[in-house]
C-alpha cells in the first residue's frame, strides 16, 4: 500500500538525503506499508515533488492536497495538486509514484477566491450512458463559498491523460451578462445622488449617491463592472439608513446582481426591532421581503441571483438596509439585471454552509463515484459547541452527471447502502390536501433527532411547504426545511436552530436562511429527502441537484416534528419517516 500526502515542514532544515527544506514549505511525499496498513515507512527519497514549477516558486508554502488515480489509456498515475492561493491545479504523471512529470495546469476559473483546496478529478458517464463520458473537477474554496467562508464548486469538462479542458458552458465570465438581459441599474452615474436616479435614501445616505469603487476607502473592492458601485461604506462602518429603488414590474424570470460586504443577513424575526443588525439587499413585493442577500465577508463582488418567476407581472422594488455600525458592517451592490436565465458565478456542489473538503473515492466503475465531505465551515469550525470532538462527516453520497434543462450537472444522493441503518417506518401518511398552518408528526425518541424524512408534494393554494425539525414547545428553537413555490427554491432556515453563542465575534457567520434554486411547474411533484442526525441536516431534492448541508445545535428537549403549509393548502402530500440507527453498533 502507498500513501500519498502533503508534507508540511514547520522549520528550515537539510534532510539526510540532502534535500534543503525551507520554513513552512509544503511538498508532496509518499509512504508505504507491507502489512496492509498496520505500519508505514516514509520513502527515503521524499519529497517526491519538492516544489511548484519555477513560475510559481514563491508559492512553496501553498502547494498541497494531492489527488492520485490510475489512468489506464496511458498506463500512468495522475496527480492533481493545488496551488491554493493562485487558484491553479497542477496535473502530474508518473510511472512509479516516485518520479513525477508536470503535464499541465488548470485555472483560475469561476469561483476564484480565497484558497483552492482538496481537488478531485474523476470521470462519470452522462445520464448513465456508457458511450458518453465527461470528467469533473471538484474542489474546495475558502473563503469565498456561496454563503460565507468555506464552499465547494465543480467544473465539468474533458481529460486526455495530460490536460483538463472545461466545457465552454461550464466557464462563467463575470464580466458578461446573459443575452437578452435588461440592466436595471449599473450605478455608473457617480456624479448623481440616489434621488436624482429615482431612488430614495434615508439616514446617513440621504443626499448621497453611487461611488467610484476605486476610491472607497475600505480594503480593496474587486469584481465590480465599470466604475461606480452602490456602497454603504461612506463614513467607515458607522453609516446607517436605507436606499430604496424605484418600483418596477417583474417581466423576466431572474434578477441577478453583484454583491459584497459583511455577512449580516436579514432575519424576519428581528427586523425592525432593537436586535436588528442586518446589512442586506432585498426584494420587496406586496409589502413583504421575498428575497434577501447579504455579503459573504469579503470585498470581492460576486454574482447572486433570485428566481422571481412566481411573481411575474407584479410590482416590486429593492431596498438596501444597513442598520449596523459593527465591524465589516457595510455592503456593496452593482449591476442589477433582469433576465430569463440566471447569471451564475460557479457550479456550487452544495448550497449550504457546511460541506467542505469533499473527498471522492477511486476504484469503482465510472458509473459509481462516492464522495464524503467535511460537514463544517472554516468560518466557525474550531468553535462549534460539541464534545468530545468537533466536526462530523456528511453521509456518503453517490455522484452522477445528469442532463437537466439542457445542461450537464453534477447531482448527488445518499448511497443506497445507507438504508441498512434505517428502522422500519415510524410514520407514514398521505394527505390529499394539507391545511394551512402546522401539523404535528409523532416520531418517537430517539429517532425524532435522527431520522430520514421523505416527503412528496405538489402545489396547492399555498406559497410555501415543508417540515419543522428539532422544535421545542415554545417554538423558540426550530430548524425549518421547505420549498418556496413562488421563489422556486429549497431552503433551510437555522436562525432559531439552537446555540449560536459559540461565535463571539461579528459578523457572526453562523445564522442564516440558505436557498437552492429549483425551478418547478405548478403541477410538478416535488420530493425532498431530509437526513437529520442530532446536530446536522442534509437535504436533497429528488434529482439531487438542490442540496443543502447545515449544522444545527438545539437543546435536547427540542425534538418536535411538524409539517407546515403557508398561505394556503399543499396538495398530494406523502410523508415517510425512518429512524437512523447508529453506524457504530
Coordinates of C-alpha atoms in Angstrom, one line a residue:
X1 CA 0.0 0.0 0.0
X2 CA 1.2 3.5 -0.9
X3 CA 0.1 6.7 0.9
X4 CA 0.5 10.0 -1.0
X5 CA 0.3 13.1 1.1
X6 CA 1.5 16.7 1.7
X7 CA 4.4 17.2 3.9
X8 CA 4.2 20.4 5.9
X9 CA 7.6 21.5 7.2
X10 CA 7.4 23.9 10.2
X11 CA 11.2 24.6 10.3
X12 CA 14.0 25.0 7.8
X13 CA 16.5 22.1 7.7
X14 CA 18.5 19.9 5.4
X15 CA 17.3 16.3 5.2
X16 CA 19.5 13.2 5.4
X17 CA 19.0 12.7 1.7
X18 CA 20.4 16.2 1.1
X19 CA 17.2 18.0 0.2
X20 CA 17.1 21.5 1.6
X21 CA 13.8 22.4 3.2
X22 CA 12.5 25.9 3.8
X23 CA 10.4 27.0 6.7
X24 CA 6.7 26.5 6.1
X25 CA 7.4 24.5 2.9
X26 CA 4.7 22.2 1.5
X27 CA 5.8 19.3 -0.6
X28 CA 4.2 16.0 -1.9
X29 CA 5.5 12.8 -0.3
X30 CA 4.8 9.1 -0.2
X31 CA 4.9 6.3 2.4
X32 CA 4.5 2.6 2.0
X33 CA 3.1 -0.3 4.0
X34 CA 3.9 -4.0 3.6
X35 CA 1.5 -5.2 6.2
X36 CA -1.9 -3.9 4.9
X37 CA -1.6 -0.5 6.5
X38 CA -0.6 -1.6 10.1
X39 CA 2.7 0.1 9.9
X40 CA 4.1 2.7 7.5
X41 CA 7.6 3.7 6.3
X42 CA 8.3 7.1 4.8
X43 CA 10.0 6.9 1.4
X44 CA 13.7 7.8 1.8
X45 CA 13.6 9.9 -1.4
X46 CA 10.9 12.2 0.0
X47 CA 9.6 14.6 -1.0
X48 CA 8.7 13.2 -4.4
X49 CA 7.6 16.6 -5.6
X50 CA 9.6 19.2 -3.7
X51 CA 8.3 22.5 -5.0
X52 CA 5.9 24.0 -7.5
X53 CA 7.2 24.8 -11.0
X54 CA 9.6 27.7 -11.4
X55 CA 6.9 30.3 -12.4
X56 CA 5.2 29.6 -9.1
X57 CA 8.4 29.3 -7.0
X58 CA 7.1 31.8 -4.4
X59 CA 4.1 29.5 -3.7
X60 CA 6.1 26.8 -1.9
X61 CA 4.1 27.3 1.3
X62 CA 0.8 26.9 -0.5
X63 CA 1.3 23.7 -2.5
X64 CA -0.8 20.8 -1.3
X65 CA -3.6 18.2 -1.4
X66 CA -2.6 15.6 -3.9
X67 CA -5.3 13.5 -5.5
X68 CA -3.9 10.5 -7.4
X69 CA -5.5 7.9 -9.7
X70 CA -4.6 5.4 -12.3
X71 CA -5.2 6.5 -16.0
X72 CA -5.5 3.2 -17.9
X73 CA -5.3 4.6 -21.5
X74 CA -1.7 5.8 -20.9
X75 CA -0.8 3.4 -18.1
X76 CA 0.2 6.3 -15.9
X77 CA -0.5 7.5 -12.4
X78 CA -2.0 11.0 -12.4
X79 CA -1.7 13.5 -9.6
X80 CA -3.7 16.7 -9.2
X81 CA -2.3 19.1 -6.6
X82 CA -3.4 22.6 -5.7
X83 CA -1.6 25.9 -5.7
X84 CA -4.0 27.2 -3.2
X85 CA -3.5 31.0 -3.4
X86 CA -3.1 31.0 -7.2
X87 CA -6.4 29.1 -7.8
X88 CA -4.5 26.7 -10.0
X89 CA -4.5 22.9 -10.2
X90 CA -1.2 21.3 -11.3
X91 CA -1.5 17.9 -13.2
X92 CA 1.4 15.5 -13.0
X93 CA 2.0 12.0 -14.3
X94 CA 4.2 9.1 -13.1
X95 CA 5.1 5.5 -13.9
X96 CA 6.1 4.6 -10.4
X97 CA 4.7 7.1 -7.9
X98 CA 8.2 8.3 -7.2
X99 CA 9.2 10.3 -10.3
X100 CA 6.6 12.9 -11.4
X101 CA 6.4 15.0 -14.6
X102 CA 4.3 18.1 -14.8
X103 CA 1.9 17.8 -17.7
X104 CA -0.4 20.9 -17.4
X105 CA -2.2 23.3 -15.2
X106 CA -5.9 24.3 -14.9
X107 CA -7.3 27.5 -13.5
X108 CA -8.3 30.0 -12.3
X109 CA -11.9 29.6 -13.4
X110 CA -15.3 30.5 -11.9
X111 CA -15.1 31.0 -8.1
X112 CA -11.6 32.4 -7.8
X113 CA -11.5 33.5 -4.2
X114 CA -9.6 32.6 -1.1
X115 CA -7.8 29.3 -1.3
X116 CA -8.4 26.4 -3.7
X117 CA -8.1 23.1 -1.7
X118 CA -8.8 19.4 -1.8
X119 CA -9.3 18.9 -5.5
X120 CA -10.6 15.7 -7.2
X121 CA -10.6 14.8 -10.9
X122 CA -12.7 11.9 -12.0
X123 CA -14.9 10.5 -14.9
X124 CA -18.6 9.9 -14.9
X125 CA -21.0 8.7 -17.6
X126 CA -23.6 11.3 -18.6
X127 CA -27.2 10.1 -17.9
X128 CA -25.8 6.6 -17.3
X129 CA -24.8 6.2 -21.0
X130 CA -21.5 4.3 -21.1
X131 CA -20.8 5.8 -24.5
X132 CA -20.8 9.4 -23.2
X133 CA -18.2 10.2 -20.6
X134 CA -17.2 13.5 -19.1
X135 CA -14.7 14.5 -16.4
X136 CA -15.3 16.5 -13.3
X137 CA -13.1 18.8 -11.2
X138 CA -14.4 19.1 -7.6
X139 CA -12.6 21.5 -5.3
X140 CA -13.0 23.5 -2.1
X141 CA -12.8 27.3 -1.8
X142 CA -12.1 29.1 1.5
X143 CA -13.0 31.8 1.9
X144 CA -15.4 32.6 -1.0
X145 CA -18.1 29.9 -0.6
X146 CA -21.7 30.5 -1.6
X147 CA -22.7 31.5 2.0
X148 CA -19.5 32.7 3.7
X149 CA -16.1 31.2 4.3
X150 CA -15.9 27.6 3.0
X151 CA -17.7 26.2 -0.1
X152 CA -17.3 23.6 -2.8
X153 CA -17.6 24.1 -6.6
X154 CA -17.4 21.7 -9.6
X155 CA -16.5 22.1 -13.2
X156 CA -17.4 19.6 -16.0
X157 CA -15.1 19.0 -18.9
X158 CA -12.8 16.5 -20.6
X159 CA -9.4 14.9 -19.7
X160 CA -7.0 13.2 -22.1
X161 CA -4.4 11.9 -19.6
X162 CA -2.5 15.2 -19.5
X163 CA -4.9 18.1 -19.7
X164 CA -8.3 19.0 -18.2
X165 CA -10.4 21.2 -20.5
X166 CA -13.6 22.6 -19.1
X167 CA -16.8 22.6 -21.2
X168 CA -17.4 26.1 -22.5
X169 CA -20.8 26.1 -20.9
X170 CA -19.2 25.4 -17.5
X171 CA -16.9 28.5 -17.6
X172 CA -18.5 31.7 -16.4
X173 CA -17.1 35.1 -17.4
X174 CA -18.0 37.5 -14.5
X175 CA -18.0 40.5 -17.0
X176 CA -20.6 39.0 -19.3
X177 CA -24.3 39.2 -18.6
X178 CA -26.9 36.8 -20.2
X179 CA -28.1 37.6 -23.6
X180 CA -31.4 39.5 -23.6
X181 CA -30.8 40.9 -20.2
X182 CA -32.1 44.3 -19.1
X183 CA -29.8 46.4 -16.9
X184 CA -32.0 47.9 -14.2
X185 CA -29.1 49.9 -12.6
X186 CA -25.4 49.8 -13.1
X187 CA -24.6 52.7 -10.7
X188 CA -22.3 54.4 -13.2
X189 CA -23.7 57.8 -12.5
X190 CA -21.3 58.6 -9.7
X191 CA -21.9 62.3 -10.0
X192 CA -25.7 61.9 -9.3
X193 CA -27.5 61.5 -6.0
X194 CA -29.7 58.5 -5.4
X195 CA -32.7 60.8 -5.5
X196 CA -31.6 62.1 -9.0
X197 CA -31.5 58.4 -10.1
X198 CA -35.1 57.9 -8.9
X199 CA -34.0 56.1 -5.7
X200 CA -34.8 57.2 -2.2
X201 CA -32.2 57.3 0.5
X202 CA -32.7 57.8 4.3
X203 CA -30.4 58.3 7.3
X204 CA -26.8 58.8 6.6
X205 CA -27.3 58.0 2.9
X206 CA -29.7 60.9 2.2
X207 CA -28.3 63.2 -0.5
X208 CA -25.5 60.8 -1.5
X209 CA -25.2 58.6 -4.5
X210 CA -23.1 55.8 -6.1
X211 CA -19.4 56.0 -5.5
X212 CA -16.3 55.4 -7.6
X213 CA -15.4 51.9 -6.4
X214 CA -11.7 52.5 -6.7
X215 CA -11.8 55.4 -4.2
X216 CA -13.9 53.7 -1.5
X217 CA -11.6 53.6 1.5
X218 CA -12.0 50.0 2.5
X219 CA -9.5 47.3 1.7
X220 CA -9.6 46.7 -2.0
X221 CA -13.0 46.3 -3.7
X222 CA -12.8 43.8 -6.5
X223 CA -15.2 42.4 -9.1
X224 CA -17.3 45.5 -9.9
X225 CA -18.2 46.3 -13.5
X226 CA -17.4 49.8 -14.9
X227 CA -16.6 52.5 -12.4
X228 CA -19.5 53.0 -10.0
X229 CA -20.9 51.0 -7.2
X230 CA -23.6 51.4 -4.5
X231 CA -21.9 51.2 -1.2
X232 CA -22.8 51.8 2.4
X233 CA -19.2 52.3 3.4
X234 CA -19.3 56.1 3.3
X235 CA -18.0 57.2 6.7
X236 CA -16.5 53.9 7.7
X237 CA -18.9 51.3 9.0
X238 CA -20.8 53.9 11.1
X239 CA -23.2 55.0 8.3
X240 CA -26.8 53.6 8.7
X241 CA -30.0 54.0 6.8
X242 CA -31.8 52.6 3.7
X243 CA -31.6 53.1 0.0
X244 CA -34.8 52.2 -1.9
X245 CA -35.2 51.7 -5.7
X246 CA -38.0 52.9 -7.9
X247 CA -40.9 50.5 -8.3
X248 CA -40.7 48.2 -11.4
X249 CA -42.7 45.3 -12.9
X250 CA -41.3 41.8 -12.9
X251 CA -41.2 40.7 -16.6
X252 CA -38.3 38.2 -16.6
X253 CA -37.7 35.1 -14.6
X254 CA -34.4 36.1 -12.8
X255 CA -32.9 39.0 -11.1
X256 CA -29.1 38.9 -10.8
X257 CA -26.7 41.3 -9.2
X258 CA -23.2 41.7 -7.9
X259 CA -22.8 41.9 -4.1
X260 CA -20.0 42.1 -1.4
X261 CA -19.6 43.1 2.2
X262 CA -20.1 41.8 5.7
X263 CA -22.3 38.8 6.5
X264 CA -25.3 40.3 8.3
X265 CA -28.4 38.6 6.9
X266 CA -32.0 39.8 7.1
X267 CA -33.8 37.9 9.8
X268 CA -37.6 38.4 9.7
X269 CA -37.9 37.7 13.5
X270 CA -35.6 40.6 14.4
X271 CA -36.1 43.1 11.5
X272 CA -37.2 46.5 12.8
X273 CA -36.5 45.6 16.4
X274 CA -33.6 46.7 18.7
X275 CA -32.0 43.4 17.8
X276 CA -31.9 44.0 14.1
X277 CA -28.4 44.0 12.8
X278 CA -28.9 43.4 9.1
X279 CA -26.8 44.7 6.2
X280 CA -28.8 43.4 3.3
X281 CA -30.1 43.9 -0.3
X282 CA -33.7 42.7 -0.5
X283 CA -36.6 42.4 -3.0
X284 CA -40.0 43.7 -1.7
X285 CA -43.3 42.6 -3.3
X286 CA -46.7 43.3 -1.8
X287 CA -45.0 44.9 1.2
X288 CA -43.1 41.7 2.1
X289 CA -39.5 40.9 1.7
X290 CA -39.5 37.8 -0.6
X291 CA -35.7 37.5 -1.3
X292 CA -32.8 38.9 0.6
X293 CA -29.0 38.7 0.2
X294 CA -26.1 39.8 2.4
X295 CA -22.4 39.9 1.8
X296 CA -20.0 36.9 2.1
X297 CA -17.5 38.6 4.4
X298 CA -15.3 39.7 1.5
X299 CA -14.8 42.8 -0.6
X300 CA -15.0 40.8 -3.8
X301 CA -18.3 41.4 -5.6
X302 CA -19.8 38.0 -6.6
X303 CA -22.9 37.2 -8.7
X304 CA -26.0 36.1 -6.9
X305 CA -29.5 35.6 -8.5
X306 CA -33.1 35.2 -7.5
X307 CA -35.8 33.3 -9.3
X308 CA -38.8 35.6 -9.5
X309 CA -41.0 33.7 -12.0
X310 CA -43.7 33.2 -9.3
X311 CA -44.3 37.0 -9.2
X312 CA -44.4 37.6 -12.9
X313 CA -46.3 40.8 -13.7
X314 CA -46.3 42.1 -10.1
X315 CA -44.8 45.4 -8.8
X316 CA -41.6 45.2 -6.8
X317 CA -38.7 47.3 -5.5
X318 CA -35.3 46.8 -3.9
X319 CA -34.2 48.1 -0.6
X320 CA -30.7 48.2 0.8
X321 CA -30.8 48.2 4.6
X322 CA -27.8 48.9 6.8
X323 CA -28.7 49.4 10.5
X324 CA -25.4 48.1 11.8
X325 CA -22.3 50.0 12.9
X326 CA -20.2 47.0 13.8
X327 CA -17.1 45.6 12.1
X328 CA -17.4 44.9 8.4
X329 CA -21.0 46.3 8.6
X330 CA -21.3 47.5 5.0
X331 CA -22.5 46.3 1.6
X332 CA -21.6 46.9 -2.0
X333 CA -24.1 46.3 -4.8
X334 CA -23.5 46.6 -8.6
X335 CA -25.0 45.7 -12.0
X336 CA -28.6 44.7 -11.2
X337 CA -30.0 42.9 -14.2
X338 CA -33.3 41.2 -15.3
X339 CA -33.1 38.1 -17.5
X340 CA -34.7 34.8 -18.3
X341 CA -31.6 32.9 -17.2
X342 CA -29.5 33.3 -14.1
X343 CA -26.1 35.0 -14.1
X344 CA -24.0 32.3 -12.4
X345 CA -20.7 32.7 -10.8
X346 CA -19.9 29.0 -10.4
X347 CA -21.4 25.5 -10.2
X348 CA -22.0 25.1 -6.5
X349 CA -21.8 21.5 -5.2
X350 CA -23.8 22.2 -2.1
X351 CA -25.8 25.3 -1.3
X352 CA -25.5 25.2 2.4
X353 CA -22.6 26.4 4.6
X354 CA -21.3 23.1 5.9
X355 CA -19.9 20.9 3.2
X356 CA -16.1 21.3 2.5
X357 CA -13.1 19.3 1.6
X358 CA -15.2 16.8 -0.3
X359 CA -13.2 13.6 -1.0
X360 CA -14.1 11.1 -3.7
X361 CA -13.0 7.5 -3.8
X362 CA -11.3 5.8 -6.8
X363 CA -11.6 2.1 -7.6
X364 CA -15.3 1.8 -8.6
X365 CA -16.5 1.8 -12.2
X366 CA -17.3 5.0 -14.0
X367 CA -20.9 4.9 -13.1
X368 CA -20.2 4.8 -9.4
X369 CA -18.4 7.7 -7.6
X370 CA -18.7 8.1 -3.8
X371 CA -18.0 11.4 -2.0
X372 CA -17.8 12.3 1.7
X373 CA -17.4 15.9 2.8
X374 CA -16.3 17.6 6.0
X375 CA -19.5 18.8 7.5
X376 CA -18.3 22.1 8.8
X377 CA -17.1 25.6 7.8
X378 CA -13.8 27.3 8.5
X379 CA -15.8 30.4 9.5
X380 CA -16.6 28.8 12.8
X381 CA -15.5 25.2 12.7
X382 CA -13.0 25.5 15.5
X383 CA -15.6 26.8 17.9
X384 CA -18.8 24.7 17.4
X385 CA -20.3 23.6 20.8
X386 CA -19.7 19.8 20.5
X387 CA -17.9 17.4 22.8
X388 CA -15.7 15.3 22.9
X389 CA -14.9 16.1 19.2
X390 CA -15.6 18.8 16.7
X391 CA -16.9 18.2 13.2
X392 CA -18.5 15.2 11.6
X393 CA -18.5 13.9 8.0
X394 CA -21.5 14.0 5.7
X395 CA -23.4 10.9 4.7
X396 CA -21.6 9.2 1.9
X397 CA -23.1 10.4 -1.4
X398 CA -23.3 8.8 -4.9
X399 CA -22.4 11.2 -7.7
X400 CA -23.8 11.2 -11.2
X401 CA -23.9 13.5 -14.2
X402 CA -27.4 14.2 -15.4
X403 CA -28.7 16.5 -18.2
X404 CA -31.1 19.0 -16.6
X405 CA -32.6 21.8 -18.7
X406 CA -30.1 21.0 -21.5
X407 CA -27.1 21.4 -19.2
X408 CA -25.0 18.6 -17.7
X409 CA -25.0 18.9 -14.0
X410 CA -23.3 17.0 -11.1
X411 CA -26.0 15.5 -8.9
X412 CA -25.8 13.6 -5.6
X413 CA -27.9 11.3 -3.4
X414 CA -27.0 9.4 -0.3
X415 CA -25.5 6.0 -1.1
X416 CA -28.2 3.3 -1.2
X417 CA -26.4 1.2 1.4
X418 CA -27.3 3.8 4.0
X419 CA -30.6 2.0 4.1
X420 CA -29.0 -0.7 6.2
X421 CA -29.2 1.8 9.1
X422 CA -32.9 2.6 8.6
X423 CA -35.5 1.3 11.1
X424 CA -38.9 0.1 9.8
X425 CA -41.2 3.1 9.0
X426 CA -42.0 5.1 12.1
X427 CA -44.6 7.3 10.4
X428 CA -46.3 7.1 7.1
X429 CA -49.2 9.2 5.9
X430 CA -50.9 10.7 2.9
X431 CA -52.7 14.0 2.9
X432 CA -54.8 14.7 -0.2
X433 CA -54.7 18.4 0.9
X434 CA -52.7 19.6 3.9
X435 CA -54.3 22.6 5.5
X436 CA -52.6 25.9 6.1
X437 CA -50.7 26.1 9.4
X438 CA -48.8 23.4 11.3
X439 CA -49.5 19.7 11.6
X440 CA -47.7 17.7 14.3
X441 CA -45.9 14.5 13.3
X442 CA -45.4 11.9 16.1
X443 CA -41.9 10.4 15.8
X444 CA -40.7 8.5 18.9
X445 CA -37.5 9.3 20.7
X446 CA -34.6 9.0 20.0
X447 CA -35.5 8.9 16.3
X448 CA -37.1 12.4 16.4
X449 CA -33.5 13.6 16.5
X450 CA -32.1 11.1 13.9
X451 CA -34.2 10.2 11.0
X452 CA -34.7 10.0 7.3
X453 CA -37.7 12.2 6.4
X454 CA -39.0 11.8 2.9
X455 CA -41.8 14.0 1.7
X456 CA -43.5 14.3 -1.7
X457 CA -46.0 17.1 -2.5
X458 CA -47.5 19.3 -5.2
X459 CA -48.5 22.9 -5.1
X460 CA -52.0 23.8 -3.8
X461 CA -53.1 27.3 -2.9
X462 CA -50.2 27.9 -0.5
X463 CA -46.9 29.6 -1.2
X464 CA -44.5 27.5 1.0
X465 CA -44.4 24.0 2.3
X466 CA -42.0 22.0 4.5
X467 CA -41.1 20.4 7.8
X468 CA -40.1 21.9 11.1
X469 CA -37.4 19.8 12.9
X470 CA -35.9 19.9 16.4
X471 CA -38.6 22.3 17.6
X472 CA -39.4 22.9 21.3
X473 CA -42.7 23.6 22.9
X474 CA -42.3 27.4 22.8
X475 CA -41.1 27.5 19.2
X476 CA -38.0 29.4 20.3
X477 CA -35.9 26.7 18.8
X478 CA -36.6 25.0 15.4
X479 CA -34.9 24.2 12.1
X480 CA -37.2 24.8 9.1
X481 CA -36.7 22.9 5.8
X482 CA -39.0 23.6 2.9
X483 CA -39.8 24.7 -0.6
X484 CA -40.9 28.1 -1.7
X485 CA -43.3 27.8 -4.6
X486 CA -43.0 31.5 -5.6
X487 CA -39.3 31.8 -5.1
X488 CA -38.7 28.4 -6.7
X489 CA -36.2 27.3 -4.1
X490 CA -35.5 24.6 -1.5
X491 CA -34.5 26.3 1.8
X492 CA -33.0 25.6 5.2
X493 CA -33.6 28.2 7.9
X494 CA -31.4 27.9 11.0
X495 CA -31.9 31.3 12.6
X496 CA -33.6 29.6 15.5
X497 CA -31.9 26.2 15.3
X498 CA -30.2 26.4 18.7
X499 CA -27.0 27.6 20.2
X500 CA -25.0 30.1 18.2
X501 CA -23.3 31.8 21.2
X502 CA -20.2 29.8 20.4
X503 CA -19.5 32.6 17.8
X504 CA -18.4 35.6 20.0
X505 CA -17.4 37.9 17.1
X506 CA -19.0 39.9 14.4
X507 CA -20.0 39.3 11.7
X508 CA -21.4 36.0 13.1
X509 CA -21.1 33.6 10.1
X510 CA -23.5 31.0 11.6
X511 CA -27.1 32.2 11.5
X512 CA -29.0 32.3 8.2
X513 CA -31.5 31.0 5.7
X514 CA -29.9 29.1 2.8
X515 CA -31.6 28.5 -0.6
X516 CA -31.0 26.3 -3.6
X517 CA -32.9 27.3 -6.7
X518 CA -35.1 24.5 -8.0
X519 CA -37.4 25.6 -10.8
X520 CA -40.7 23.6 -11.0
X521 CA -44.1 23.8 -12.7
X522 CA -47.3 24.2 -10.7
X523 CA -48.2 20.6 -11.4
X524 CA -44.8 19.0 -10.6
X525 CA -44.5 16.5 -7.8
X526 CA -41.5 17.7 -5.6
X527 CA -39.5 15.3 -3.5
X528 CA -37.3 16.2 -0.5
X529 CA -35.1 13.6 1.2
X530 CA -34.1 15.0 4.6
X531 CA -31.4 13.4 6.8
X532 CA -31.5 14.6 10.4
X533 CA -28.7 13.4 12.7
X534 CA -28.8 15.2 16.1
X535 CA -26.8 18.3 15.1
X536 CA -26.9 18.1 11.3
X537 CA -29.4 18.4 8.5
X538 CA -28.7 17.2 4.9
X539 CA -31.4 18.0 2.3
X540 CA -31.6 16.5 -1.2
X541 CA -34.3 17.2 -3.8
X542 CA -35.5 14.2 -5.9
X543 CA -32.9 14.7 -8.6
X544 CA -30.0 15.6 -6.3
X545 CA -29.3 19.0 -7.9
X546 CA -30.5 21.1 -5.0
X547 CA -28.6 20.0 -1.9
X548 CA -28.1 21.9 1.4
X549 CA -25.9 20.8 4.3
X550 CA -26.2 22.5 7.6
X551 CA -25.2 22.0 11.2
X552 CA -27.6 22.8 14.0
X553 CA -27.2 22.9 17.8
X554 CA -30.6 22.6 19.5
X555 CA -31.2 21.6 23.1
X556 CA -32.0 18.0 23.8
X557 CA -35.7 18.8 24.5
X558 CA -36.1 20.4 21.1
X559 CA -37.5 17.3 19.5
X560 CA -40.9 18.0 17.9
X561 CA -41.6 17.4 14.2
X562 CA -44.2 19.3 12.3
X563 CA -45.4 19.8 8.7
X564 CA -46.3 23.3 7.7
X565 CA -48.1 25.0 4.8
X566 CA -48.0 28.8 4.4
X567 CA -50.7 30.9 2.7
X568 CA -53.0 28.0 1.9
X569 CA -53.0 24.3 1.2
X570 CA -50.4 21.9 -0.2
X571 CA -51.7 19.0 -2.2
X572 CA -50.8 15.3 -2.5
X573 CA -48.5 15.3 0.5
X574 CA -46.9 11.9 1.2
X575 CA -44.7 11.5 4.3
X576 CA -42.5 8.6 5.2
X577 CA -40.2 8.6 8.3
X578 CA -37.5 6.1 9.1
X579 CA -35.2 6.2 12.1
X580 CA -31.5 6.1 11.6
X581 CA -29.6 3.6 13.7
X582 CA -26.1 4.1 14.9
X583 CA -23.4 3.1 12.4
X584 CA -21.1 2.2 15.3
X585 CA -23.1 -0.7 16.8

